[in-house]
Short mmCIF file of C-alpha atoms in Angstrom, two decimals:
data_model
loop_
_atom_site.label_atom_id
_atom_site.label_comp_id
_atom_site.label_asym_id
_atom_site.label_seq_id
_atom_site.Cartn_x
_atom_site.Cartn_y
_atom_site.Cartn_z
CA UNK Q 1 -3.15 -4.83 -12.45
CA UNK Q 2 -0.04 -6.92 -12.75
CA UNK Q 3 2.16 -6.97 -9.39
CA UNK Q 4 5.37 -8.26 -8.77
CA UNK Q 5 6.51 -8.96 -5.57
CA UNK Q 6 10.12 -9.40 -4.08
CA UNK Q 7 10.13 -12.09 -1.23
CA UNK Q 8 8.14 -15.27 -1.02
CA UNK Q 9 8.14 -15.32 2.88
CA UNK Q 10 5.27 -15.48 5.01
CA UNK Q 11 4.34 -12.21 3.75
CA UNK Q 12 4.96 -12.23 0.35
CA UNK Q 13 3.09 -15.17 -0.18
CA UNK Q 14 -0.07 -14.29 1.47
CA UNK Q 15 0.05 -11.09 -0.33
CA UNK Q 16 0.04 -13.06 -3.70
CA UNK Q 17 -2.53 -15.16 -2.58
CA UNK Q 18 -4.76 -12.05 -1.64
CA UNK Q 19 -4.25 -10.21 -4.89
CA UNK Q 20 -4.93 -13.23 -6.90
CA UNK Q 21 -8.27 -13.71 -5.14
CA UNK Q 22 -8.90 -10.32 -6.00
CA UNK Q 23 -8.12 -10.79 -9.67
CA UNK Q 24 -4.94 -9.40 -10.12
CA UNK Q 25 -1.99 -10.97 -11.88
CA UNK Q 26 1.54 -11.82 -9.85
CA UNK Q 27 5.08 -12.49 -10.45
CA UNK Q 28 7.24 -13.89 -7.40
CA UNK Q 29 10.79 -12.73 -7.16
CA UNK Q 30 12.84 -14.84 -4.81
CA UNK Q 31 16.52 -16.31 -4.43
CA UNK Q 32 15.50 -19.55 -3.41
CA UNK Q 33 12.95 -21.36 -5.55
CA UNK Q 34 12.06 -23.92 -2.25
CA UNK Q 35 10.24 -20.28 -1.12
CA UNK Q 36 8.22 -20.99 -3.88
CA UNK Q 37 6.22 -23.92 -2.34
CA UNK Q 38 4.56 -21.45 0.22
CA UNK Q 39 2.14 -20.12 -2.78
CA UNK Q 40 0.55 -23.30 -2.20
CA UNK Q 41 -0.85 -25.38 -5.47
CA UNK Q 42 -3.42 -22.92 -6.74
CA UNK Q 43 -1.01 -20.19 -7.40
CA UNK Q 44 -1.17 -18.93 -10.81
CA UNK Q 45 1.24 -16.65 -11.09
CA UNK Q 46 4.79 -16.61 -12.53
CA UNK Q 47 7.88 -17.58 -10.20
CA UNK Q 48 11.34 -15.92 -11.19
CA UNK Q 49 14.31 -17.37 -9.17
CA UNK Q 50 17.42 -14.62 -8.41
CA UNK Q 51 17.46 -10.87 -6.90
CA UNK Q 52 14.87 -8.27 -7.03
CA UNK Q 53 17.16 -5.35 -7.93
CA UNK Q 54 18.91 -7.35 -10.98
CA UNK Q 55 17.41 -5.84 -13.75
CA UNK Q 56 17.23 -9.02 -15.75
CA UNK Q 57 15.32 -10.60 -12.96
CA UNK Q 58 12.58 -7.44 -12.95
CA UNK Q 59 12.27 -7.99 -16.97
CA UNK Q 60 11.64 -11.88 -16.65
CA UNK Q 61 8.73 -10.91 -14.20
CA UNK Q 62 7.30 -8.51 -16.67
CA UNK Q 63 7.95 -5.34 -14.40
CA UNK Q 64 7.50 -2.97 -17.46
CA UNK Q 65 3.70 -4.29 -17.75
CA UNK Q 66 3.35 -3.91 -14.15
CA UNK Q 67 0.97 -1.66 -12.16
CA UNK Q 68 2.55 -2.12 -8.89
CA UNK Q 69 5.95 -3.66 -7.08
CA UNK Q 70 6.13 -5.35 -3.43
CA UNK Q 71 9.63 -5.58 -1.89
CA UNK Q 72 9.06 -7.58 1.14
CA UNK Q 73 12.10 -9.56 1.57
CA UNK Q 74 13.48 -9.83 4.87
CA UNK Q 75 16.52 -7.64 4.00
CA UNK Q 76 16.28 -4.05 4.54
CA UNK Q 77 18.61 -3.22 2.31
CA UNK Q 78 17.87 -5.53 -0.57
CA UNK Q 79 14.22 -4.28 -0.05
CA UNK Q 80 15.52 -0.44 -0.57
CA UNK Q 81 17.30 -1.12 -3.52
CA UNK Q 82 15.10 -2.90 -5.45
CA UNK Q 83 12.19 -0.08 -4.57
CA UNK Q 84 14.77 2.28 -6.02
CA UNK Q 85 15.56 0.40 -8.95
CA UNK Q 86 12.13 -0.46 -9.88
CA UNK Q 87 10.81 3.62 -9.44
CA UNK Q 88 13.92 5.33 -10.85
CA UNK Q 89 14.62 2.73 -13.93
CA UNK Q 90 11.54 1.48 -14.68
CA UNK Q 91 9.23 4.45 -14.09
CA UNK Q 92 6.50 2.31 -11.68
CA UNK Q 93 5.42 4.87 -8.99
CA UNK Q 94 3.10 2.51 -6.85
CA UNK Q 95 6.18 0.91 -4.87
CA UNK Q 96 5.49 -0.30 -1.29
CA UNK Q 97 8.48 -1.30 0.68
CA UNK Q 98 9.05 -3.61 3.77
CA UNK Q 99 11.41 -2.07 6.03
CA UNK Q 100 12.39 -2.77 9.46
CA UNK Q 101 14.54 0.26 10.81
CA UNK Q 102 12.01 3.06 11.78
CA UNK Q 103 14.22 5.92 11.21
CA UNK Q 104 15.36 4.39 7.44
CA UNK Q 105 11.42 4.15 6.79
CA UNK Q 106 10.94 7.63 7.36
CA UNK Q 107 13.56 8.61 5.18
CA UNK Q 108 11.91 6.83 2.00
CA UNK Q 109 8.33 7.98 2.92
CA UNK Q 110 10.24 11.32 2.33
CA UNK Q 111 10.94 9.97 -1.14
CA UNK Q 112 7.66 9.10 -1.95
CA UNK Q 113 8.41 5.45 -1.33
CA UNK Q 114 5.34 4.00 0.86
CA UNK Q 115 7.02 1.89 3.65
CA UNK Q 116 5.49 -0.65 6.03
CA UNK Q 117 6.71 -2.18 9.45
CA UNK Q 118 7.61 -5.70 10.18
CA UNK Q 119 4.22 -6.39 11.92
CA UNK Q 120 1.89 -9.32 11.72
CA UNK Q 121 -0.76 -6.99 9.78
CA UNK Q 122 2.18 -6.37 6.96
CA UNK Q 123 0.51 -8.21 4.22
CA UNK Q 124 -2.69 -6.39 4.33
CA UNK Q 125 -0.68 -2.71 4.57
CA UNK Q 126 1.08 -3.69 1.29
CA UNK Q 127 -2.24 -4.60 0.25
CA UNK Q 128 -3.81 -1.46 0.90
CA UNK Q 129 -1.14 0.04 -0.58
CA UNK Q 130 -0.63 -1.53 -3.55
CA UNK Q 131 -4.42 -1.02 -4.23
CA UNK Q 132 -4.85 2.70 -3.33
CA UNK Q 133 -8.21 3.29 -5.20
CA UNK Q 134 -10.52 2.28 -3.03
CA UNK Q 135 -10.73 1.51 1.24
CA UNK Q 136 -9.43 -1.71 2.65
CA UNK Q 137 -10.86 -2.39 6.20
CA UNK Q 138 -8.51 -2.64 8.99
CA UNK Q 139 -11.59 -3.31 11.22
CA UNK Q 140 -15.03 -3.76 11.18
CA UNK Q 141 -17.96 -3.79 13.39
CA UNK Q 142 -19.17 -7.54 14.06
CA UNK Q 143 -22.57 -6.83 13.47
CA UNK Q 144 -21.22 -5.39 9.95
CA UNK Q 145 -22.71 -2.02 10.24
CA UNK Q 146 -19.44 -0.13 10.53
CA UNK Q 147 -15.72 -0.46 9.94
CA UNK Q 148 -12.40 1.74 9.89
CA UNK Q 149 -11.12 1.91 6.60
CA UNK Q 150 -7.95 3.55 4.93
CA UNK Q 151 -9.25 5.36 2.23
CA UNK Q 152 -7.64 7.28 -1.14
CA UNK Q 153 -7.67 10.64 -1.24
CA UNK Q 154 -6.95 12.72 -4.43
CA UNK Q 155 -3.97 14.79 -4.92
CA UNK Q 156 -6.44 17.70 -4.67
CA UNK Q 157 -7.39 17.26 -1.25
CA UNK Q 158 -3.90 17.78 0.09
CA UNK Q 159 -3.36 21.45 1.72
CA UNK Q 160 -6.85 21.44 2.92
CA UNK Q 161 -7.91 20.58 7.02
CA UNK Q 162 -9.06 17.42 8.52
CA UNK Q 163 -11.93 20.00 9.66
CA UNK Q 164 -12.77 20.70 5.76
CA UNK Q 165 -12.37 17.09 4.51
CA UNK Q 166 -14.62 15.55 7.50
CA UNK Q 167 -17.50 18.32 6.49
CA UNK Q 168 -17.27 17.10 2.99
CA UNK Q 169 -17.73 13.39 3.89
CA UNK Q 170 -19.70 13.50 7.11
CA UNK Q 171 -17.78 10.95 8.46
CA UNK Q 172 -14.92 10.68 11.27
CA UNK Q 173 -10.95 11.14 10.35
CA UNK Q 174 -9.96 9.35 13.31
CA UNK Q 175 -6.05 9.27 12.59
CA UNK Q 176 -3.76 9.43 10.23
CA UNK Q 177 -0.22 7.78 9.47
CA UNK Q 178 2.37 10.25 8.72
CA UNK Q 179 6.22 9.10 7.69
CA UNK Q 180 5.27 5.73 9.08
CA UNK Q 181 3.78 6.96 12.33
CA UNK Q 182 0.35 6.85 13.56
CA UNK Q 183 -1.29 10.86 15.11
CA UNK Q 184 -4.66 11.72 15.82
CA UNK Q 185 -5.69 14.74 13.95
CA UNK Q 186 -7.76 17.73 15.21
CA UNK Q 187 -9.64 20.00 13.01
CA UNK Q 188 -6.86 22.03 12.28
CA UNK Q 189 -4.64 19.22 10.86
CA UNK Q 190 -3.34 20.06 7.78
CA UNK Q 191 -3.53 17.03 5.15
CA UNK Q 192 0.08 16.68 3.66
CA UNK Q 193 1.34 14.45 0.54
CA UNK Q 194 2.40 10.84 1.84
CA UNK Q 195 -0.22 10.91 4.58
CA UNK Q 196 -2.38 7.42 4.77
CA UNK Q 197 -5.76 8.79 6.12
CA UNK Q 198 -8.81 7.04 7.90
CA UNK Q 199 -11.86 7.15 8.50
CA UNK Q 200 -14.98 5.39 9.94
CA UNK Q 201 -17.63 4.75 8.31
CA UNK Q 202 -21.09 3.24 8.30
CA UNK Q 203 -20.93 0.16 5.49
CA UNK Q 204 -23.90 1.36 3.19
CA UNK Q 205 -22.07 4.95 2.72
CA UNK Q 206 -18.92 3.41 1.72
CA UNK Q 207 -18.95 4.28 -2.08
CA UNK Q 208 -20.43 7.95 -1.44
CA UNK Q 209 -17.04 8.49 0.80
CA UNK Q 210 -14.68 6.67 -1.25
CA UNK Q 211 -16.52 9.13 -4.58
CA UNK Q 212 -15.74 12.30 -2.67
CA UNK Q 213 -12.05 11.53 -1.66
CA UNK Q 214 -11.01 10.26 -4.85
CA UNK Q 215 -12.35 13.55 -6.60
CA UNK Q 216 -10.74 16.86 -6.33
CA UNK Q 217 -12.56 19.15 -4.09
CA UNK Q 218 -12.12 22.23 -6.97
CA UNK Q 219 -14.45 19.66 -9.01
CA UNK Q 220 -17.21 19.36 -6.58
#
């Protein structure tokens, strides 16, 4: 995958390194060339000086071939504008945007733009948003037997209850993040578009559970 990142601060640089470790290519955009020093000497991607909502800058970052875009600069307005330009003008659907204002974050979640809060694990949140085709652990059992993960769900599961999904995967689904707010579902809670679903799983069942959730239930 090719991922374009706007904002080479602590979150952006950490995200770039994590993506490269997973074998993905990265293009970093920032208004300050000095910020690129945070990437370290082992960074293999490209750097582009400029603002992430400038079309020429995005073109230099190879946005037309991008599989995802992360707007993680320190400014809400810049992040929102860049996210909208990338989605609406370049057709990139896999967009994650860091927004400090919770009220604005909920509005953009409803428009289909994934948002993350300004918290210390923001880089991991963005990573899970950009790489949805599999589970990324949120918590691991120190003994290595179980973990809590955010899992990707096929759109076919939208409209099904948590009870139905739990019976299909045979593992607890302890919480959902909806419009940026966490909630503990009961068996009657209906999965909605945009929900982030978390599962508590045993390590050796990871592939099995991912296979179930990544397939439409009508095809099972």
